[in-house]
CSV table of C-alpha atoms and ligand atoms in Angstrom, one decimal:
chain,number,residue,atom,x,y,z
A,1,MET,CA,-7.9,-14.2,18.9
A,2,LEU,CA,-10.7,-12.1,20.4
A,3,LYS,CA,-10.0,-8.7,18.7
A,4,PRO,CA,-9.5,-7.9,14.8
A,5,THR,CA,-6.1,-9.1,13.6
A,6,ARG,CA,-4.5,-7.4,11.0
A,7,LEU,CA,-1.0,-9.4,10.2
A,8,LEU,CA,1.9,-8.9,8.1
A,9,LEU,CA,4.3,-11.9,7.6
A,10,LEU,CA,7.4,-10.8,6.8
A,11,GLY,CA,10.4,-13.3,5.7
A,12,ALA,CA,13.0,-14.3,3.4
A,13,PRO,CA,11.8,-16.2,0.2
A,14,GLY,CA,11.3,-19.7,0.9
A,15,SER,CA,11.3,-18.9,5.0
A,16,GLY,CA,7.5,-20.3,4.9
A,17,LYS,CA,5.2,-17.2,4.4
A,18,GLY,CA,2.9,-19.3,2.6
A,19,THR,CA,3.1,-22.3,4.5
A,20,ILE,CA,2.2,-20.5,8.0
A,21,SER,CA,-0.6,-18.5,6.5
A,22,ARG,CA,-2.5,-21.4,5.1
A,23,LYS,CA,-1.9,-23.1,8.4
A,24,LEU,CA,-3.4,-19.8,10.3
A,25,LEU,CA,-6.3,-19.6,7.9
A,26,LYS,CA,-7.4,-23.0,8.8
A,27,ARG,CA,-7.1,-22.3,12.2
A,28,PHE,CA,-8.7,-18.6,12.2
A,29,PRO,CA,-11.2,-18.7,9.7
A,30,GLN,CA,-12.3,-15.3,10.2
A,31,LEU,CA,-8.8,-14.2,8.8
A,32,HIS,CA,-8.1,-13.5,4.9
A,33,SER,CA,-5.0,-13.6,3.4
A,34,ILE,CA,-3.4,-11.8,0.5
A,35,SER,CA,-0.1,-12.8,-1.0
A,36,SER,CA,1.5,-10.3,-3.1
A,37,GLY,CA,3.3,-13.4,-5.1
A,38,ASP,CA,0.5,-15.1,-5.9
A,39,VAL,CA,-1.6,-11.8,-6.8
A,40,LEU,CA,1.0,-11.3,-9.6
A,41,ARG,CA,1.3,-14.6,-10.8
A,42,SER,CA,-2.5,-14.4,-11.1
A,43,HIS,CA,-2.1,-11.2,-13.4
A,44,ILE,CA,0.9,-13.3,-15.2
A,45,SER,CA,-1.3,-16.3,-15.8
A,46,ARG,CA,-4.2,-13.7,-17.3
A,47,GLY,CA,-1.8,-11.8,-19.7
A,48,THR,CA,-2.7,-8.5,-17.9
A,49,LYS,CA,-0.5,-5.5,-18.5
A,50,ILE,CA,0.7,-5.5,-15.1
A,51,GLY,CA,1.3,-9.3,-15.8
A,52,ARG,CA,3.4,-8.7,-18.5
A,53,GLU,CA,5.5,-6.5,-16.8
A,54,ALA,CA,5.8,-8.4,-13.7
A,55,GLU,CA,6.9,-11.4,-15.4
A,56,THR,CA,9.9,-10.4,-16.6
A,57,LEU,CA,11.1,-8.9,-13.2
A,58,ILE,CA,9.9,-12.0,-11.4
A,59,LYS,CA,11.7,-14.1,-13.6
A,60,ALA,CA,14.9,-12.0,-13.0
A,61,GLY,CA,14.5,-12.1,-9.0
A,62,SER,CA,13.8,-8.2,-9.0
A,63,LEU,CA,11.2,-6.3,-7.5
A,64,VAL,CA,8.2,-5.2,-9.0
A,65,PRO,CA,8.0,-1.1,-8.6
A,66,ASP,CA,6.4,-0.1,-5.4
A,67,SER,CA,3.5,2.2,-7.0
A,68,THR,CA,2.4,-1.0,-8.7
A,69,MET,CA,2.3,-3.2,-5.9
A,70,ILE,CA,0.4,-0.5,-3.4
A,71,GLY,CA,-2.0,0.0,-5.9
A,72,LEU,CA,-2.7,-3.8,-6.3
A,73,ILE,CA,-2.7,-4.4,-2.8
A,74,ALA,CA,-5.3,-1.4,-1.8
A,75,GLU,CA,-7.6,-3.0,-4.5
A,76,GLN,CA,-7.2,-6.4,-2.9
A,77,LEU,CA,-7.9,-4.9,0.7
A,78,LYS,CA,-11.3,-2.9,-0.9
A,79,GLU,CA,-12.1,-6.0,-2.6
A,80,LEU,CA,-12.1,-8.1,0.6
A,81,GLY,CA,-13.9,-5.5,2.6
A,82,GLY,CA,-10.4,-5.2,4.7
A,83,LEU,CA,-10.6,-1.5,5.1
A,84,ASN,CA,-12.9,-1.3,8.1
A,85,GLY,CA,-11.8,-1.6,11.7
A,86,GLU,CA,-13.4,-5.1,12.3
A,87,ALA,CA,-11.9,-6.5,9.5
A,88,SER,CA,-9.0,-9.2,9.9
A,89,TRP,CA,-6.5,-10.2,7.3
A,90,LEU,CA,-2.9,-11.0,6.8
A,91,LEU,CA,-0.4,-10.0,4.2
A,92,ASP,CA,2.2,-12.3,2.6
A,93,GLY,CA,5.0,-10.6,0.8
A,94,PHE,CA,3.6,-7.0,1.1
A,95,PRO,CA,5.1,-4.7,2.2
A,96,ARG,CA,8.6,-5.6,1.4
A,97,THR,CA,10.4,-2.3,1.1
A,98,LEU,CA,10.2,0.6,3.2
A,99,SER,CA,8.3,2.8,0.6
A,100,GLN,CA,5.4,0.0,0.5
A,101,ALA,CA,5.0,0.0,4.3
A,102,GLN,CA,4.6,3.7,4.4
A,103,GLY,CA,1.9,3.6,1.4
A,104,LEU,CA,0.3,0.8,3.4
A,105,THR,CA,0.1,2.8,6.4
A,106,GLU,CA,-1.4,5.8,4.4
A,107,ILE,CA,-4.1,4.0,3.2
A,108,LEU,CA,-4.9,2.0,6.3
A,109,ASP,CA,-4.6,5.4,8.2
A,110,ALA,CA,-7.6,6.6,6.3
A,111,SER,CA,-9.5,3.8,7.0
A,112,GLY,CA,-9.5,2.9,10.4
A,113,ALA,CA,-7.9,-0.8,9.9
A,114,ASP,CA,-4.6,-0.4,11.1
A,115,LEU,CA,-1.8,-3.0,10.8
A,116,ASN,CA,-1.4,-4.3,14.3
A,117,MET,CA,0.8,-7.2,14.1
A,118,VAL,CA,4.3,-7.8,12.0
A,119,VAL,CA,5.9,-11.1,12.6
A,120,GLU,CA,9.1,-11.7,10.7
A,121,LEU,CA,10.0,-15.5,10.4
A,122,ASP,CA,13.7,-16.1,10.8
A,123,VAL,CA,14.9,-19.2,9.4
A,124,ASP,CA,18.7,-20.2,8.5
A,125,GLN,CA,19.3,-18.9,4.9
A,126,GLU,CA,21.1,-22.1,4.2
A,127,ILE,CA,18.0,-24.3,5.4
A,128,ILE,CA,16.0,-22.3,2.9
A,129,LEU,CA,18.3,-23.1,0.1
A,130,GLN,CA,17.8,-26.7,0.5
A,131,ARG,CA,14.4,-26.3,0.8
A,132,ILE,CA,13.6,-24.9,-2.5
A,133,ASP,CA,14.6,-27.5,-4.6
A,134,ALA,CA,12.1,-29.6,-3.1
A,135,ARG,CA,9.2,-27.1,-3.4
A,136,TRP,CA,6.1,-27.6,-6.3
A,137,VAL,CA,3.3,-25.7,-6.6
A,138,HIS,CA,-0.3,-25.4,-7.7
A,139,LEU,CA,-0.3,-22.0,-9.6
A,140,PRO,CA,-4.3,-21.5,-10.0
A,141,SER,CA,-4.7,-22.1,-6.1
A,142,GLY,CA,-1.1,-21.1,-4.6
A,143,ARG,CA,-1.0,-24.6,-2.7
A,144,ILE,CA,2.6,-25.1,-1.8
A,145,TYR,CA,4.0,-28.6,-1.8
A,146,SER,CA,7.6,-29.9,-0.8
A,147,LEU,CA,8.6,-33.5,-1.8
A,148,ASP,CA,10.1,-33.8,1.7
A,149,TYR,CA,7.9,-31.7,4.2
A,150,ASN,CA,4.5,-32.1,3.0
A,151,PRO,CA,4.4,-34.2,-0.3
A,152,PRO,CA,1.2,-34.3,-2.7
A,153,LYS,CA,-0.7,-37.8,-2.2
A,154,VAL,CA,-0.2,-38.6,-5.8
A,155,PRO,CA,3.6,-37.5,-6.9
A,156,PHE,CA,3.7,-34.1,-8.9
A,157,THR,CA,-0.4,-33.7,-8.3
A,158,ASP,CA,-2.7,-31.2,-6.9
A,159,ASP,CA,-4.4,-33.0,-3.8
A,160,VAL,CA,-7.7,-31.2,-4.2
A,161,THR,CA,-7.7,-30.4,-8.3
A,162,GLY,CA,-6.0,-33.4,-9.8
A,163,GLU,CA,-3.9,-31.3,-11.9
A,164,LYS,CA,-0.2,-31.3,-12.2
A,165,LEU,CA,2.0,-29.5,-9.8
A,166,VAL,CA,4.8,-27.1,-11.4
A,167,LYS,CA,8.1,-25.7,-10.5
A,168,ARG,CA,7.8,-21.8,-10.2
A,169,ASP,CA,9.9,-20.1,-12.9
A,170,ASP,CA,12.2,-18.0,-10.2
A,171,ASP,CA,12.8,-21.0,-7.9
A,172,ASN,CA,16.2,-21.7,-9.9
A,173,PRO,CA,19.1,-21.4,-7.8
A,174,GLU,CA,20.2,-18.4,-9.9
A,175,THR,CA,17.1,-16.2,-9.4
A,176,PHE,CA,16.6,-17.6,-6.1
A,177,SER,CA,20.2,-16.4,-4.8
A,178,LYS,CA,19.1,-12.9,-6.4
A,179,ARG,CA,15.9,-13.1,-4.3
A,180,LEU,CA,17.8,-13.5,-1.3
A,181,LEU,CA,19.8,-10.9,-1.7
A,182,VAL,CA,17.2,-8.3,-2.7
A,183,TYR,CA,15.1,-9.5,0.5
A,184,ASN,CA,18.3,-9.1,3.1
A,185,GLU,CA,19.1,-5.5,1.1
A,186,GLU,CA,15.6,-4.4,2.0
A,187,VAL,CA,14.3,-5.9,5.4
A,188,GLY,CA,16.4,-3.4,7.4
A,189,PRO,CA,15.0,-0.3,6.9
A,190,LEU,CA,11.6,-2.5,7.2
A,191,ARG,CA,12.3,-3.8,10.2
A,192,GLU,CA,13.5,-0.4,11.9
A,193,TYR,CA,10.1,1.2,10.7
A,194,TYR,CA,8.0,-1.7,12.4
A,195,GLU,CA,9.9,-1.5,15.4
A,196,THR,CA,9.4,2.3,15.9
A,197,LEU,CA,6.0,1.7,15.5
A,198,GLY,CA,5.7,-1.3,18.0
A,199,THR,CA,4.2,-3.9,16.1
A,200,TRP,CA,7.6,-6.0,15.5
A,201,HIS,CA,7.9,-9.3,16.6
A,202,ARG,CA,10.2,-12.2,15.4
A,203,VAL,CA,9.7,-15.6,15.3
A,204,SER,CA,13.1,-18.1,14.9
A,205,GLY,CA,13.2,-21.5,13.9
A,206,ASP,CA,14.3,-23.9,11.4
A,207,SER,CA,11.0,-25.8,10.7
A,208,SER,CA,7.7,-24.3,9.9
A,209,ASP,CA,6.6,-27.1,13.0
A,210,ILE,CA,8.8,-25.2,15.4
A,211,ILE,CA,7.4,-21.5,13.7
A,212,TYR,CA,4.1,-22.1,13.6
A,213,PRO,CA,2.7,-22.8,17.1
A,214,LYS,CA,5.1,-19.8,18.4
A,215,VAL,CA,3.1,-17.3,15.4
A,216,GLU,CA,-0.6,-18.8,16.6
A,217,ARG,CA,0.5,-17.8,20.6
A,218,LEU,CA,1.2,-14.5,19.4
A,219,LEU,CA,-1.8,-14.2,17.7
A,220,LEU,CA,-3.8,-15.6,20.9
A,221,ARG,CA,-2.0,-13.3,23.4
A,222,ASP,CA,-3.5,-10.2,21.6
B,301,AP5,P1,6.5,-14.4,-3.6
B,301,AP5,O1,5.7,-15.1,-3.9
B,301,AP5,O2,6.2,-13.6,-2.3
B,301,AP5,O3,8.0,-14.9,-3.5
B,301,AP5,P2,8.9,-14.8,-2.0
B,301,AP5,O4,8.8,-13.8,-1.0
B,301,AP5,O5,10.3,-14.7,-2.3
B,301,AP5,O6,8.4,-16.1,-1.1
B,301,AP5,P3,8.1,-17.7,-1.5
B,301,AP5,O7,6.8,-17.7,-1.9
B,301,AP5,O8,9.1,-17.7,-2.4
B,301,AP5,O9,8.2,-18.4,0.1
B,301,AP5,P4,7.3,-18.5,1.2
B,301,AP5,O10,8.3,-17.8,2.6
B,301,AP5,O11,6.0,-18.1,0.7
B,301,AP5,O12,7.7,-20.0,1.3
B,301,AP5,P5,6.7,-21.3,1.5
B,301,AP5,O13,5.8,-21.6,2.5
B,301,AP5,O14,6.2,-21.5,-0.1
B,301,AP5,O15,6.9,-13.4,-4.6
B,301,AP5,C1,7.6,-13.7,-5.9
B,301,AP5,C2,8.5,-12.5,-6.5
B,301,AP5,O16,7.1,-11.6,-6.7
B,301,AP5,C3,9.2,-11.8,-6.0
B,301,AP5,O17,10.2,-11.9,-6.0
B,301,AP5,C4,8.9,-10.3,-6.6
B,301,AP5,O18,9.4,-10.3,-8.0
B,301,AP5,C5,7.4,-10.2,-6.9
B,301,AP5,N1,6.9,-9.5,-5.8
B,301,AP5,C6,6.2,-9.9,-4.6
B,301,AP5,N2,5.8,-9.2,-3.7
B,301,AP5,C7,6.4,-8.1,-4.1
B,301,AP5,C8,6.5,-7.0,-3.5
B,301,AP5,N3,5.7,-6.8,-2.5
B,301,AP5,N4,6.8,-5.8,-4.2
B,301,AP5,C9,7.9,-5.9,-5.1
B,301,AP5,N5,8.1,-7.2,-5.9
B,301,AP5,C10,7.0,-8.4,-5.3
B,301,AP5,O19,7.7,-22.1,1.8
B,301,AP5,C11,9.0,-22.5,1.1
B,301,AP5,C12,9.0,-24.4,0.6
B,301,AP5,O20,9.4,-24.8,2.3
B,301,AP5,C13,7.7,-25.2,0.3
B,301,AP5,O21,8.4,-26.1,-0.2
B,301,AP5,C14,7.4,-25.5,1.8
B,301,AP5,O22,6.4,-27.0,1.4
B,301,AP5,C15,8.5,-25.7,2.2
B,301,AP5,N6,8.7,-25.9,3.9
B,301,AP5,C16,7.9,-24.9,4.9
B,301,AP5,N7,8.2,-25.1,6.0
B,301,AP5,C17,8.8,-26.0,5.9
B,301,AP5,C18,9.6,-27.6,6.9
B,301,AP5,N8,9.2,-27.0,8.5
B,301,AP5,N9,10.6,-28.0,6.8
B,301,AP5,C19,10.6,-28.5,5.0
B,301,AP5,N10,10.0,-27.6,4.1
B,301,AP5,C20,9.2,-26.7,4.4
B,302,MG,MG1,5.3,-17.6,-1.0
């Protein structure tokens, strides 16, 4: 990866955005990542006004309003120094509506740090449904485990801190189906938008082990 990379990982809930992000950060230390879900969960755990509003929506599998999300991510980008032409970063989970994408373009246009690659993780949704049952997380760090795919060293315990793992509130079958539905509704216009801008790529595969090397190759090619 020679030139600054500013990447959006797009994909259904459970498609592996968080898992692929972590692998990319290990491989490319100059990348910084912002996960919109992790940012929201941090607000919830701190009990902020945004957190209180987001909590109900997330539990119901609905989206947080576009204006809130655009403000939150703009703030995060500023904080990590992401609004200059030399910065490299990846976004996981934002934008996920056309209006968020347009909002992000406006913020970035004013800064000289354009979003130069969008990668859609394309995973069979039947497989995703099987996966989510096995997911456990360490909420403070956002570390993700799967009882089958990448189990913790000690059952239900975070490898780094030794703290207990938990299930996300929105990972029950009912909420999860709603999240999939919302994703399928929103992704079409988003895909078209980035196709028109010439930044959109799709990477297909039923396992992150198949998908990850393909994403890495895209980043190395550019
Ligand atoms: P968010 O936290 O972003 O959730 P999501 O997009 O629904 O995606 P997930 O985090 O569930 O999945 P992932 O793709 O990261 O998959 P993972 O790597 O964990 O958002 C949560 C909520 O916040 C939203 O519903 C919404 O309410 C709100 N929100 C967030 N952003 C918003 C926005 N921009 N606008 C409005 N609202 C917003 O992988 C899944 C599991 O699979 C893991 O257990 C993993 O270990 C396992 N796994 C990965 N690879 C494999 C493999 N090869 N084989 C087996 N298991 C595997
Ligand atoms: Mg995630």
